[in-house]
Amino acid sequence: MAFNSITNRSHLRIVREVEAIGGNVTASASLEQMGYTYDAMKTYVPEMVEMLIDCVRNPAFLDWEINDQVKAEIAEASNNPPGLLLEAIHSVGYSGALANPLLASESVENFTAPRMVLAASGIEHEELLKIAKPLLSDLRSKPHP
């Protein structure tokens, strides 16, 4: 669901903005972590960081995008027997966190500062902080109770 529609950008707008700077975006998810990646030339770091943070913090979760993603995930999973086995083992072996689906409403509420990492290469740390701090200053430091 990463880089799909967000509350203030459509999926098409995200695609166009990434294409406009010659960028490449990817995302991955597992039972314990999610990763968002945005690659482009160094001169576009402010645009990349802003979009990356916006996509992480403001997903829209539109019904049709969720349905499309579920279909794609099911098709991918059906071609991955070891992955299906691992999912089944987790569902049986854990009656809590690891048995929950990846798309859980709690996940958005639990994206808090201590649980996030923003990393970049090819840019000075202070420069990255100058760009990211204003965009993350309102991020909760603790999850909802």
N, CA, C and O atoms as a GROMACS GRO file, in nm:
protein
  580
    1MET      N    1   0.081  -0.119   0.000
    1MET     CA    2   0.000   0.000   0.000
    1MET      C    3   0.086   0.126   0.000
    1MET      O    4   0.035   0.237  -0.010
    2ALA      N    5   0.216   0.107   0.011
    2ALA     CA    6   0.305   0.223   0.011
    2ALA      C    7   0.302   0.292  -0.125
    2ALA      O    8   0.290   0.227  -0.228
    3PHE      N    9   0.313   0.422  -0.123
    3PHE     CA   10   0.318   0.506  -0.242
    3PHE      C   11   0.188   0.498  -0.324
    3PHE      O   12   0.188   0.532  -0.442
    4ASN      N   13   0.079   0.454  -0.262
    4ASN     CA   14  -0.053   0.465  -0.323
    4ASN      C   15  -0.110   0.599  -0.280
    4ASN      O   16  -0.036   0.684  -0.230
    5SER      N   17  -0.238   0.620  -0.297
    5SER     CA   18  -0.298   0.748  -0.262
    5SER      C   19  -0.278   0.780  -0.114
    5SER      O   20  -0.285   0.693  -0.027
    6ILE      N   21  -0.253   0.907  -0.088
    6ILE     CA   22  -0.243   0.955   0.049
    6ILE      C   23  -0.345   1.068   0.064
    6ILE      O   24  -0.409   1.107  -0.033
    7THR      N   25  -0.359   1.119   0.184
    7THR     CA   26  -0.467   1.214   0.208
    7THR      C   27  -0.457   1.341   0.126
    7THR      O   28  -0.559   1.406   0.101
    8ASN      N   29  -0.339   1.379   0.083
    8ASN     CA   30  -0.327   1.502   0.005
    8ASN      C   31  -0.259   1.484  -0.131
    8ASN      O   32  -0.220   1.582  -0.194
    9ARG      N   33  -0.246   1.359  -0.176
    9ARG     CA   34  -0.192   1.330  -0.310
    9ARG      C   35  -0.259   1.204  -0.363
    9ARG      O   36  -0.276   1.107  -0.290
   10SER      N   37  -0.295   1.207  -0.488
   10SER     CA   38  -0.346   1.085  -0.552
   10SER      C   39  -0.227   0.997  -0.591
   10SER      O   40  -0.112   1.042  -0.595
   11HIS      N   41  -0.257   0.872  -0.620
   11HIS     CA   42  -0.152   0.781  -0.666
   11HIS      C   43  -0.089   0.834  -0.794
   11HIS      O   44   0.033   0.830  -0.811
   12LEU      N   45  -0.171   0.885  -0.885
   12LEU     CA   46  -0.120   0.940  -1.010
   12LEU      C   47  -0.025   1.057  -0.983
   12LEU      O   48   0.080   1.067  -1.046
   13ARG      N   49  -0.062   1.145  -0.892
   13ARG     CA   50   0.026   1.258  -0.860
   13ARG      C   51   0.159   1.210  -0.802
   13ARG      O   52   0.264   1.264  -0.836
   14ILE      N   53   0.154   1.110  -0.716
   14ILE     CA   54   0.278   1.055  -0.660
   14ILE      C   55   0.366   1.001  -0.772
   14ILE      O   56   0.486   1.030  -0.777
   15VAL      N   57   0.307   0.923  -0.861
   15VAL     CA   58   0.383   0.868  -0.974
   15VAL      C   59   0.444   0.979  -1.057
   15VAL      O   60   0.562   0.973  -1.092
   16ARG      N   61   0.366   1.080  -1.089
   16ARG     CA   62   0.416   1.192  -1.171
   16ARG      C   63   0.528   1.267  -1.102
   16ARG      O   64   0.626   1.305  -1.166
   17GLU      N   65   0.516   1.290  -0.971
   17GLU     CA   66   0.622   1.361  -0.898
   17GLU      C   67   0.751   1.280  -0.894
   17GLU      O   68   0.860   1.336  -0.906
   18VAL      N   69   0.739   1.150  -0.876
   18VAL     CA   70   0.858   1.064  -0.875
   18VAL      C   71   0.922   1.064  -1.014
   18VAL      O   72   1.044   1.078  -1.026
   19GLU      N   73   0.841   1.049  -1.117
   19GLU     CA   74   0.892   1.050  -1.255
   19GLU      C   75   0.957   1.183  -1.291
   19GLU      O   76   1.058   1.185  -1.362
   20ALA      N   77   0.901   1.292  -1.242
   20ALA     CA   78   0.952   1.426  -1.278
   20ALA      C   79   1.096   1.447  -1.235
   20ALA      O   80   1.168   1.525  -1.296
   21ILE      N   81   1.139   1.379  -1.129
   21ILE     CA   82   1.277   1.395  -1.084
   21ILE      C   83   1.362   1.272  -1.118
   21ILE      O   84   1.476   1.261  -1.073
   22GLY      N   85   1.305   1.180  -1.196
   22GLY     CA   86   1.381   1.061  -1.234
   22GLY      C   87   1.402   0.967  -1.118
   22GLY      O   88   1.504   0.897  -1.112
   23GLY      N   89   1.309   0.964  -1.026
   23GLY     CA   90   1.324   0.883  -0.906
   23GLY      C   91   1.270   0.743  -0.921
   23GLY      O   92   1.209   0.707  -1.022
   24ASN      N   93   1.294   0.664  -0.819
   24ASN     CA   94   1.247   0.527  -0.812
   24ASN      C   95   1.204   0.500  -0.668
   24ASN      O   96   1.281   0.525  -0.575
   25VAL      N   97   1.082   0.449  -0.649
   25VAL     CA   98   1.034   0.419  -0.515
   25VAL      C   99   1.005   0.270  -0.503
   25VAL      O  100   0.958   0.207  -0.598
   26THR      N  101   1.032   0.215  -0.386
   26THR     CA  102   1.001   0.076  -0.356
   26THR      C  103   0.957   0.068  -0.211
   26THR      O  104   0.982   0.159  -0.131
   27ALA      N  105   0.892  -0.040  -0.178
   27ALA     CA  106   0.852  -0.064  -0.040
   27ALA      C  107   0.852  -0.213  -0.015
   27ALA      O  108   0.833  -0.293  -0.106
   28SER      N  109   0.873  -0.250   0.109
   28SER     CA  110   0.866  -0.390   0.148
   28SER      C  111   0.804  -0.399   0.287
   28SER      O  112   0.814  -0.306   0.367
   29ALA      N  113   0.741  -0.511   0.313
   29ALA     CA  114   0.679  -0.531   0.443
   29ALA      C  115   0.698  -0.675   0.486
   29ALA      O  116   0.699  -0.767   0.404
   30SER      N  117   0.712  -0.694   0.615
   30SER     CA  118   0.719  -0.827   0.672
   30SER      C  119   0.635  -0.825   0.799
   30SER      O  120   0.570  -0.726   0.829
   31LEU      N  121   0.638  -0.933   0.872
   31LEU     CA  122   0.560  -0.938   0.996
   31LEU      C  123   0.609  -0.839   1.100
   31LEU      O  124   0.532  -0.799   1.187
   32GLU      N  125   0.734  -0.800   1.092
   32GLU     CA  126   0.790  -0.716   1.198
   32GLU      C  127   0.836  -0.578   1.153
   32GLU      O  128   0.865  -0.493   1.237
   33GLN      N  129   0.842  -0.553   1.025
   33GLN     CA  130   0.892  -0.422   0.981
   33GLN      C  131   0.839  -0.384   0.844
   33GLN      O  132   0.795  -0.468   0.766
   34MET      N  133   0.846  -0.254   0.818
   34MET     CA  134   0.811  -0.201   0.687
   34MET      C  135   0.926  -0.114   0.641
   34MET      O  136   0.991  -0.048   0.723
   35GLY      N  137   0.951  -0.112   0.512
   35GLY     CA  138   1.058  -0.028   0.459
   35GLY      C  139   1.011   0.046   0.336
   35GLY      O  140   0.951  -0.012   0.246
   36TYR      N  141   1.040   0.175   0.332
   36TYR     CA  142   1.008   0.259   0.217
   36TYR      C  143   1.141   0.311   0.164
   36TYR      O  144   1.225   0.356   0.242
   37THR      N  145   1.161   0.306   0.033
   37THR     CA  146   1.285   0.353  -0.027
   37THR      C  147   1.254   0.447  -0.142
   37THR      O  148   1.164   0.423  -0.222
   38TYR      N  149   1.330   0.555  -0.148
   38TYR     CA  150   1.314   0.654  -0.256
   38TYR      C  151   1.454   0.686  -0.304
   38TYR      O  152   1.536   0.736  -0.227
   39ASP      N  153   1.483   0.658  -0.430
   39ASP     CA  154   1.614   0.686  -0.490
   39ASP      C  155   1.599   0.792  -0.597
   39ASP      O  156   1.510   0.784  -0.682
   40ALA      N  157   1.687   0.890  -0.594
   40ALA     CA  158   1.694   0.993  -0.698
   40ALA      C  159   1.825   1.069  -0.678
   40ALA      O  160   1.903   1.038  -0.588
   41MET      N  161   1.849   1.167  -0.762
   41MET     CA  162   1.971   1.246  -0.750
   41MET      C  163   1.969   1.329  -0.622
   41MET      O  164   1.863   1.368  -0.573
   42LYS      N  165   2.087   1.355  -0.570
   42LYS     CA  166   2.102   1.426  -0.443
   42LYS      C  167   2.032   1.562  -0.441
   42LYS      O  168   1.983   1.605  -0.337
   43THR      N  169   2.026   1.629  -0.553
   43THR     CA  170   1.964   1.762  -0.556
   43THR      C  171   1.816   1.759  -0.520
   43THR      O  172   1.757   1.862  -0.488
   44TYR      N  173   1.755   1.641  -0.527
   44TYR     CA  174   1.612   1.628  -0.497
   44TYR      C  175   1.584   1.573  -0.357
   44TYR      O  176   1.472   1.530  -0.330
   45VAL      N  177   1.682   1.574  -0.269
   45VAL     CA  178   1.662   1.522  -0.134
   45VAL      C  179   1.544   1.587  -0.064
   45VAL      O  180   1.464   1.515  -0.004
   46PRO      N  181   1.527   1.720  -0.066
   46PRO     CA  182   1.411   1.778   0.004
   46PRO      C  183   1.278   1.723  -0.048
   46PRO      O  184   1.188   1.693   0.032
   47GLU      N  185   1.263   1.709  -0.179
   47GLU     CA  186   1.140   1.656  -0.236
   47GLU      C  187   1.121   1.509  -0.197
   47GLU      O  188   1.010   1.466  -0.166
   48MET      N  189   1.230   1.432  -0.200
   48MET     CA  190   1.222   1.290  -0.165
   48MET      C  191   1.181   1.272  -0.020
   48MET      O  192   1.091   1.193   0.010
   49VAL      N  193   1.245   1.344   0.070
   49VAL     CA  194   1.216   1.330   0.212
   49VAL      C  195   1.072   1.371   0.241
   49VAL      O  196   1.001   1.303   0.316
   50GLU      N  197   1.028   1.481   0.182
   50GLU     CA  198   0.891   1.528   0.206
   50GLU      C  199   0.790   1.425   0.159
   50GLU      O  200   0.695   1.395   0.231
   51MET      N  201   0.808   1.371   0.039
   51MET     CA  202   0.712   1.272  -0.012
   51MET      C  203   0.718   1.144   0.068
   51MET      O  204   0.614   1.085   0.099
   52LEU      N  205   0.837   1.099   0.102
   52LEU     CA  206   0.853   0.977   0.180
   52LEU      C  207   0.779   0.988   0.313
   52LEU      O  208   0.704   0.898   0.350
   53ILE      N  209   0.801   1.097   0.383
   53ILE     CA  210   0.734   1.117   0.512
   53ILE      C  211   0.584   1.130   0.493
   53ILE      O  212   0.507   1.075   0.572
   54ASP      N  213   0.541   1.200   0.390
   54ASP     CA  214   0.398   1.216   0.363
   54ASP      C  215   0.333   1.080   0.335
   54ASP      O  216   0.224   1.052   0.385
   55CYS      N  217   0.398   0.996   0.257
   55CYS     CA  218   0.344   0.864   0.225
   55CYS      C  219   0.336   0.774   0.348
   55CYS      O  220   0.241   0.696   0.362
   56VAL      N  221   0.433   0.782   0.436
   56VAL     CA  222   0.433   0.700   0.557
   56VAL      C  223   0.327   0.748   0.655
   56VAL      O  224   0.257   0.666   0.716
   57ARG      N  225   0.314   0.878   0.670
   57ARG     CA  226   0.227   0.932   0.775
   57ARG      C  227   0.082   0.954   0.734
   57ARG      O  228  -0.004   0.962   0.821
   58ASN      N  229   0.053   0.962   0.605
   58ASN     CA  230  -0.082   1.001   0.563
   58ASN      C  231  -0.145   0.910   0.458
   58ASN      O  232  -0.199   0.959   0.359
   59PRO      N  233  -0.140   0.778   0.476
   59PRO     CA  234  -0.201   0.690   0.376
   59PRO      C  235  -0.353   0.709   0.373
   59PRO      O  236  -0.415   0.731   0.477
   60ALA      N  237  -0.412   0.701   0.253
   60ALA     CA  238  -0.557   0.718   0.240
   60ALA      C  239  -0.631   0.584   0.252
   60ALA      O  240  -0.747   0.581   0.293
   61PHE      N  241  -0.566   0.475   0.217
   61PHE     CA  242  -0.628   0.342   0.219
   61PHE      C  243  -0.763   0.342   0.148
   61PHE      O  244  -0.866   0.310   0.208
   62LEU      N  245  -0.763   0.379   0.021
   62LEU     CA  246  -0.885   0.378  -0.059
   62LEU      C  247  -0.928   0.235  -0.086
   62LEU      O  248  -0.845   0.148  -0.112
   63ASP      N  249  -1.058   0.210  -0.080
   63ASP     CA  250  -1.111   0.074  -0.095
   63ASP      C  251  -1.060   0.004  -0.220
   63ASP      O  252  -1.015  -0.111  -0.214
   64TRP      N  253  -1.065   0.072  -0.334
   64TRP     CA  254  -1.024   0.007  -0.459
   64TRP      C  255  -0.875  -0.023  -0.460
   64TRP      O  256  -0.834  -0.124  -0.518
   65GLU      N  257  -0.793   0.061  -0.398
   65GLU     CA  258  -0.649   0.033  -0.392
   65GLU      C  259  -0.623  -0.086  -0.299
   65GLU      O  260  -0.536  -0.168  -0.328
   66ILE      N  261  -0.696  -0.094  -0.190
   66ILE     CA  262  -0.680  -0.208  -0.099
   66ILE      C  263  -0.720  -0.337  -0.170
   66ILE      O  264  -0.648  -0.437  -0.163
   67ASN      N  265  -0.834  -0.335  -0.240
   67ASN     CA  266  -0.879  -0.455  -0.312
   67ASN      C  267  -0.777  -0.499  -0.417
   67ASN      O  268  -0.748  -0.618  -0.430
   68ASP      N  269  -0.723  -0.404  -0.492
   68ASP     CA  270  -0.621  -0.436  -0.592
   68ASP      C  271  -0.497  -0.497  -0.526
   68ASP      O  272  -0.440  -0.593  -0.576
   69GLN      N  273  -0.456  -0.440  -0.413
   69GLN     CA  274  -0.337  -0.488  -0.344
   69GLN      C  275  -0.360  -0.628  -0.287
   69GLN      O  276  -0.272  -0.714  -0.294
   70VAL      N  277  -0.478  -0.651  -0.230
   70VAL     CA  278  -0.511  -0.783  -0.176
   70VAL      C  279  -0.505  -0.888  -0.287
   70VAL      O  280  -0.449  -0.996  -0.267
   71LYS      N  281  -0.563  -0.857  -0.402
   71LYS     CA  282  -0.558  -0.951  -0.516
   71LYS      C  283  -0.414  -0.981  -0.556
   71LYS      O  284  -0.378  -1.096  -0.582
   72ALA      N  285  -0.332  -0.877  -0.562
   72ALA     CA  286  -0.191  -0.896  -0.600
   72ALA      C  287  -0.117  -0.979  -0.496
   72ALA      O  288  -0.038  -1.067  -0.531
   73GLU      N  289  -0.143  -0.953  -0.368
   73GLU     CA  290  -0.077  -1.028  -0.260
   73GLU      C  291  -0.120  -1.175  -0.262
   73GLU      O  292  -0.037  -1.264  -0.243
   74ILE      N  293  -0.248  -1.201  -0.285
   74ILE     CA  294  -0.297  -1.338  -0.291
   74ILE      C  295  -0.233  -1.412  -0.408
   74ILE      O  296  -0.190  -1.526  -0.394
   75ALA      N  297  -0.227  -1.346  -0.523
   75ALA     CA  298  -0.164  -1.408  -0.640
   75ALA      C  299  -0.017  -1.438  -0.614
   75ALA      O  300   0.033  -1.545  -0.649
   76GLU      N  301   0.052  -1.344  -0.551
   76GLU     CA  302   0.194  -1.364  -0.520
   76GLU      C  303   0.212  -1.475  -0.417
   76GLU      O  304   0.301  -1.558  -0.431
   77ALA      N  305   0.128  -1.476  -0.315
   77ALA     CA  306   0.138  -1.577  -0.210
   77ALA      C  307   0.110  -1.717  -0.263
   77ALA      O  308   0.173  -1.814  -0.220
   78SER      N  309   0.016  -1.728  -0.356
   78SER     CA  310  -0.019  -1.861  -0.408
   78SER      C  311   0.096  -1.922  -0.487
   78SER      O  312   0.100  -2.044  -0.507
   79ASN      N  313   0.190  -1.841  -0.532
   79ASN     CA  314   0.308  -1.890  -0.602
   79ASN      C  315   0.428  -1.905  -0.510
   79ASN      O  316   0.540  -1.925  -0.557
   80ASN      N  317   0.405  -1.896  -0.379
   80ASN     CA  318   0.514  -1.901  -0.282
   80ASN      C  319   0.479  -1.996  -0.168
   80ASN      O  320   0.445  -1.950  -0.059
   81PRO      N  321   0.485  -2.128  -0.191
   81PRO     CA  322   0.449  -2.224  -0.086
   81PRO      C  323   0.526  -2.206   0.045
   81PRO      O  324   0.465  -2.217   0.151
   82PRO      N  325   0.657  -2.178   0.044
   82PRO     CA  326   0.725  -2.156   0.173
   82PRO      C  327   0.667  -2.037   0.250
   82PRO      O  328   0.657  -2.040   0.372
   83GLY      N  329   0.629  -1.933   0.178
   83GLY     CA  330   0.568  -1.817   0.243
   83GLY      C  331   0.434  -1.850   0.304
   83GLY      O  332   0.402  -1.806   0.414
   84LEU      N  333   0.353  -1.930   0.231
   84LEU     CA  334   0.223  -1.974   0.284
   84LEU      C  335   0.241  -2.058   0.410
   84LEU      O  336   0.166  -2.045   0.506
   85LEU      N  337   0.341  -2.145   0.408
   85LEU     CA  338   0.368  -2.229   0.524
   85LEU      C  339   0.407  -2.143   0.645
   85LEU      O  340   0.359  -2.166   0.756
   86LEU      N  341   0.493  -2.046   0.623
   86LEU     CA  342   0.535  -1.957   0.732
   86LEU      C  343   0.416  -1.880   0.789
   86LEU      O  344   0.404  -1.867   0.910
   87GLU      N  345   0.328  -1.830   0.702
   87GLU     CA  346   0.208  -1.759   0.747
   87GLU      C  347   0.120  -1.851   0.831
   87GLU      O  348   0.069  -1.811   0.935
   88ALA      N  349   0.103  -1.975   0.786
   88ALA     CA  350   0.020  -2.071   0.859
   88ALA      C  351   0.080  -2.103   0.995
   88ALA      O  352   0.008  -2.112   1.094
   89ILE      N  353   0.211  -2.121   1.000
   89ILE     CA  354   0.278  -2.149   1.127
   89ILE      C  355   0.260  -2.033   1.224
   89ILE      O  356   0.231  -2.054   1.341
   90HIS      N  357   0.278  -1.911   1.175
   90HIS     CA  358   0.260  -1.795   1.262
   90HIS      C  359   0.116  -1.783   1.311
   90HIS      O  360   0.092  -1.750   1.428
   91SER      N  361   0.020  -1.811   1.225
   91SER     CA  362  -0.121  -1.803   1.265
   91SER      C  363  -0.154  -1.903   1.375
   91SER      O  364  -0.230  -1.872   1.466
   92VAL      N  365  -0.097  -2.023   1.366
   92VAL     CA  366  -0.123  -2.125   1.466
   92VAL      C  367  -0.037  -2.103   1.591
   92VAL      O  368  -0.085  -2.119   1.703
   93GLY      N  369   0.086  -2.068   1.572
   93GLY     CA  370   0.180  -2.058   1.683
   93GLY      C  371   0.168  -1.935   1.770
   93GLY      O  372   0.209  -1.936   1.886
   94TYR      N  373   0.112  -1.828   1.716
   94TYR     CA  374   0.102  -1.703   1.791
   94TYR      C  375  -0.043  -1.656   1.792
   94TYR      O  376  -0.106  -1.643   1.688
   95SER      N  377  -0.094  -1.633   1.910
   95SER     CA  378  -0.232  -1.586   1.919
   95SER      C  379  -0.237  -1.435   1.941
   95SER      O  380  -0.332  -1.383   1.999
   96GLY      N  381  -0.135  -1.368   1.896
   96GLY     CA  382  -0.128  -1.224   1.917
   96GLY      C  383  -0.066  -1.154   1.798
   96GLY      O  384  -0.110  -1.171   1.685
   97ALA      N  385   0.037  -1.077   1.824
   97ALA     CA  386   0.095  -0.985   1.727
   97ALA      C  387   0.132  -1.049   1.593
   97ALA      O  388   0.095  -0.997   1.488
   98LEU      N  389   0.203  -1.159   1.595
   98LEU     CA  390   0.249  -1.217   1.469
   98LEU      C  391   0.139  -1.286   1.390
   98LEU      O  392   0.157  -1.315   1.272
   99ALA      N  393   0.025  -1.313   1.453
   99ALA     CA  394  -0.086  -1.375   1.382
   99ALA      C  395  -0.175  -1.272   1.314
   99ALA      O  396  -0.260  -1.309   1.233
  100ASN      N  397  -0.156  -1.145   1.345
  100ASN     CA  398  -0.239  -1.041   1.287
  100ASN      C  399  -0.201  -1.015   1.142
  100ASN      O  400  -0.086  -1.035   1.104
  101PRO      N  401  -0.296  -0.972   1.060
  101PRO     CA  402  -0.264  -0.939   0.922
  101PRO      C  403  -0.172  -0.818   0.915
  101PRO      O  404  -0.165  -0.739   1.008
  102LEU      N  405  -0.101  -0.805   0.803
  102LEU     CA  406  -0.010  -0.693   0.788
  102LEU      C  407  -0.083  -0.560   0.782
  102LEU      O  408  -0.031  -0.459   0.830
  103LEU      N  409  -0.203  -0.557   0.724
  103LEU     CA  410  -0.279  -0.433   0.714
  103LEU      C  411  -0.372  -0.422   0.833
  103LEU      O  412  -0.487  -0.466   0.827
  104ALA      N  413  -0.324  -0.365   0.941
  104ALA     CA  414  -0.403  -0.350   1.062
  104ALA      C  415  -0.420  -0.202   1.092
  104ALA      O  416  -0.327  -0.123   1.074
  105SER      N  417  -0.538  -0.165   1.139
  105SER     CA  418  -0.563  -0.024   1.167
  105SER      C  419  -0.468   0.030   1.274
  105SER      O  420  -0.435   0.149   1.273
  106GLU      N  421  -0.424  -0.055   1.364
  106GLU     CA  422  -0.334  -0.011   1.470
  106GLU      C  423  -0.198   0.033   1.417
  106GLU      O  424  -0.129   0.112   1.481
  107SER      N  425  -0.160  -0.018   1.302
  107SER     CA  426  -0.025   0.011   1.253
  107SER      C  427  -0.004   0.159   1.229
  107SER      O  428   0.105   0.211   1.257
  108VAL      N  429  -0.103   0.229   1.179
  108VAL     CA  430  -0.088   0.372   1.155
  108VAL      C  431  -0.075   0.446   1.287
  108VAL      O  432   0.005   0.539   1.298
  109GLU      N  433  -0.153   0.407   1.387
  109GLU     CA  434  -0.148   0.473   1.517
  109GLU      C  435  -0.017   0.446   1.590
  109GLU      O  436   0.022   0.523   1.677
  110ASN      N  437   0.050   0.339   1.555
  110ASN     CA  438   0.173   0.303   1.624
  110ASN      C  439   0.300   0.345   1.552
  110ASN      O  440   0.409   0.308   1.594
  111PHE      N  441   0.287   0.422   1.444
  111PHE     CA  442   0.405   0.479   1.380
  111PHE      C  443   0.448   0.596   1.466
  111PHE      O  444   0.403   0.709   1.446
  112THR      N  445   0.535   0.570   1.561
  112THR     CA  446   0.581   0.673   1.653
  112THR      C  447   0.731   0.692   1.639
  112THR      O  448   0.801   0.606   1.586
  113ALA      N  449   0.779   0.804   1.687
  113ALA     CA  450   0.920   0.840   1.670
  113ALA      C  451   1.018   0.730   1.713
  113ALA      O  452   1.110   0.700   1.637
  114PRO      N  453   1.003   0.670   1.831
  114PRO     CA  454   1.101   0.568   1.871
  114PRO      C  455   1.101   0.442   1.784
  114PRO      O  456   1.195   0.363   1.791
  115ARG      N  457   0.999   0.425   1.704
  115ARG     CA  458   0.988   0.305   1.622
  115ARG      C  459   1.024   0.329   1.476
  115ARG      O  460   1.010   0.239   1.393
  116MET      N  461   1.068   0.448   1.443
  116MET     CA  462   1.098   0.483   1.304
  116MET      C  463   1.245   0.518   1.286
  116MET      O  464   1.311   0.569   1.378
  117VAL      N  465   1.294   0.491   1.166
  117VAL     CA  466   1.431   0.529   1.130
  117VAL      C  467   1.424   0.596   0.994
  117VAL      O  468   1.362   0.544   0.901
  118LEU      N  469   1.487   0.711   0.982
  118LEU     CA  470   1.503   0.778   0.853
  118LEU      C  471   1.652   0.775   0.823
  118LEU      O  472   1.732   0.834   0.895
  119ALA      N  473   1.688   0.707   0.717
  119ALA     CA  474   1.829   0.694   0.680
  119ALA      C  475   1.848   0.743   0.538
  119ALA      O  476   1.758   0.730   0.454
  120ALA      N  477   1.964   0.800   0.511
  120ALA     CA  478   1.994   0.849   0.377
  120ALA      C  479   2.143   0.833   0.351
  120ALA      O  480   2.224   0.834   0.443
  121SER      N  481   2.176   0.818   0.224
  121SER     CA  482   2.318   0.812   0.187
  121SER      C  483   2.345   0.923   0.087
  121SER      O  484   2.257   0.965   0.013
  122GLY      N  485   2.468   0.970   0.087
  122GLY     CA  486   2.508   1.075  -0.006
  122GLY      C  487   2.468   1.214   0.039
  122GLY      O  488   2.472   1.308  -0.041
  123ILE      N  489   2.432   1.230   0.165
  123ILE     CA  490   2.392   1.360   0.219
  123ILE      C  491   2.448   1.372   0.361
  123ILE      O  492   2.453   1.273   0.435
  124GLU      N  493   2.487   1.491   0.398
  124GLU     CA  494   2.537   1.513   0.534
  124GLU      C  495   2.421   1.499   0.633
  124GLU      O  496   2.308   1.537   0.604
  125HIS      N  497   2.452   1.445   0.749
  125HIS     CA  498   2.352   1.422   0.853
  125HIS      C  499   2.279   1.551   0.891
  125HIS      O  500   2.156   1.552   0.902
  126GLU      N  501   2.353   1.658   0.910
  126GLU     CA  502   2.292   1.786   0.950
  126GLU      C  503   2.196   1.838   0.843
  126GLU      O  504   2.093   1.896   0.875
  127GLU      N  505   2.232   1.818   0.717
  127GLU     CA  506   2.144   1.861   0.608
  127GLU      C  507   2.013   1.782   0.609
  127GLU      O  508   1.906   1.838   0.589
  128LEU      N  509   2.024   1.650   0.632
  128LEU     CA  510   1.904   1.566   0.640
  128LEU      C  511   1.817   1.609   0.758
  128LEU      O  512   1.695   1.617   0.745
  129LEU      N  513   1.879   1.636   0.872
  129LEU     CA  514   1.802   1.681   0.989
  129LEU      C  515   1.729   1.812   0.961
  129LEU      O  516   1.614   1.829   1.002
  130LYS      N  517   1.795   1.902   0.893
  130LYS     CA  518   1.734   2.032   0.862
  130LYS      C  519   1.607   2.014   0.777
  130LYS      O  520   1.511   2.089   0.792
  131ILE      N  521   1.608   1.916   0.689
  131ILE     CA  522   1.493   1.889   0.604
  131ILE      C  523   1.384   1.812   0.680
  131ILE      O  524   1.266   1.845   0.670
  132ALA      N  525   1.425   1.711   0.756
  132ALA     CA  526   1.328   1.620   0.818
  132ALA      C  527   1.265   1.672   0.946
  132ALA      O  528   1.148   1.645   0.971
  133LYS      N  529   1.339   1.745   1.027
  133LYS     CA  530   1.286   1.788   1.157
  133LYS      C  531   1.153   1.861   1.148
  133LYS      O  532   1.060   1.828   1.222
  134PRO      N  533   1.138   1.960   1.060
  134PRO     CA  534   1.008   2.029   1.052
  134PRO      C  535   0.894   1.935   1.010
  134PRO      O  536   0.779   1.957   1.047
  135LEU      N  537   0.925   1.834   0.933
  135LEU     CA  538   0.823   1.741   0.884
  135LEU      C  539   0.784   1.637   0.988
  135LEU      O  540   0.678   1.574   0.978
  136LEU      N  541   0.869   1.618   1.087
  136LEU     CA  542   0.845   1.515   1.189
  136LEU      C  543   0.826   1.572   1.330
  136LEU      O  544   0.810   1.496   1.425
  137SER      N  545   0.827   1.703   1.343
  137SER     CA  546   0.823   1.765   1.476
  137SER      C  547   0.698   1.732   1.555
  137SER      O  548   0.700   1.734   1.678
  138ASP      N  549   0.588   1.702   1.488
  138ASP     CA  550   0.463   1.671   1.558
  138ASP      C  551   0.442   1.521   1.579
  138ASP      O  552   0.336   1.481   1.628
  139LEU      N  553   0.538   1.439   1.544
  139LEU     CA  554   0.525   1.294   1.557
  139LEU      C  555   0.522   1.255   1.704
  139LEU      O  556   0.606   1.299   1.782
  140ARG      N  557   0.426   1.173   1.740
  140ARG     CA  558   0.414   1.128   1.879
  140ARG      C  559   0.538   1.051   1.922
  140ARG      O  560   0.600   0.980   1.843
  141SER      N  561   0.573   1.067   2.048
  141SER     CA  562   0.688   0.993   2.099
  141SER      C  563   0.645   0.860   2.161
  141SER      O  564   0.730   0.776   2.190
  142LYS      N  565   0.515   0.841   2.183
  142LYS     CA  566   0.466   0.715   2.241
  142LYS      C  567   0.341   0.670   2.164
  142LYS      O  568   0.266   0.753   2.112
  143PRO      N  569   0.320   0.538   2.159
  143PRO     CA  570   0.199   0.488   2.092
  143PRO      C  571   0.074   0.520   2.174
  143PRO      O  572   0.082   0.550   2.293
  144HIS      N  573  -0.041   0.514   2.107
  144HIS     CA  574  -0.168   0.532   2.178
  144HIS      C  575  -0.183   0.420   2.280
  144HIS      O  576  -0.139   0.308   2.256
  145PRO      N  577  -0.245   0.449   2.394
  145PRO     CA  578  -0.264   0.344   2.496
  145PRO      C  579  -0.360   0.236   2.449
  145PRO      O  580  -0.387   0.141   2.522
   0.00000   0.00000   0.00000
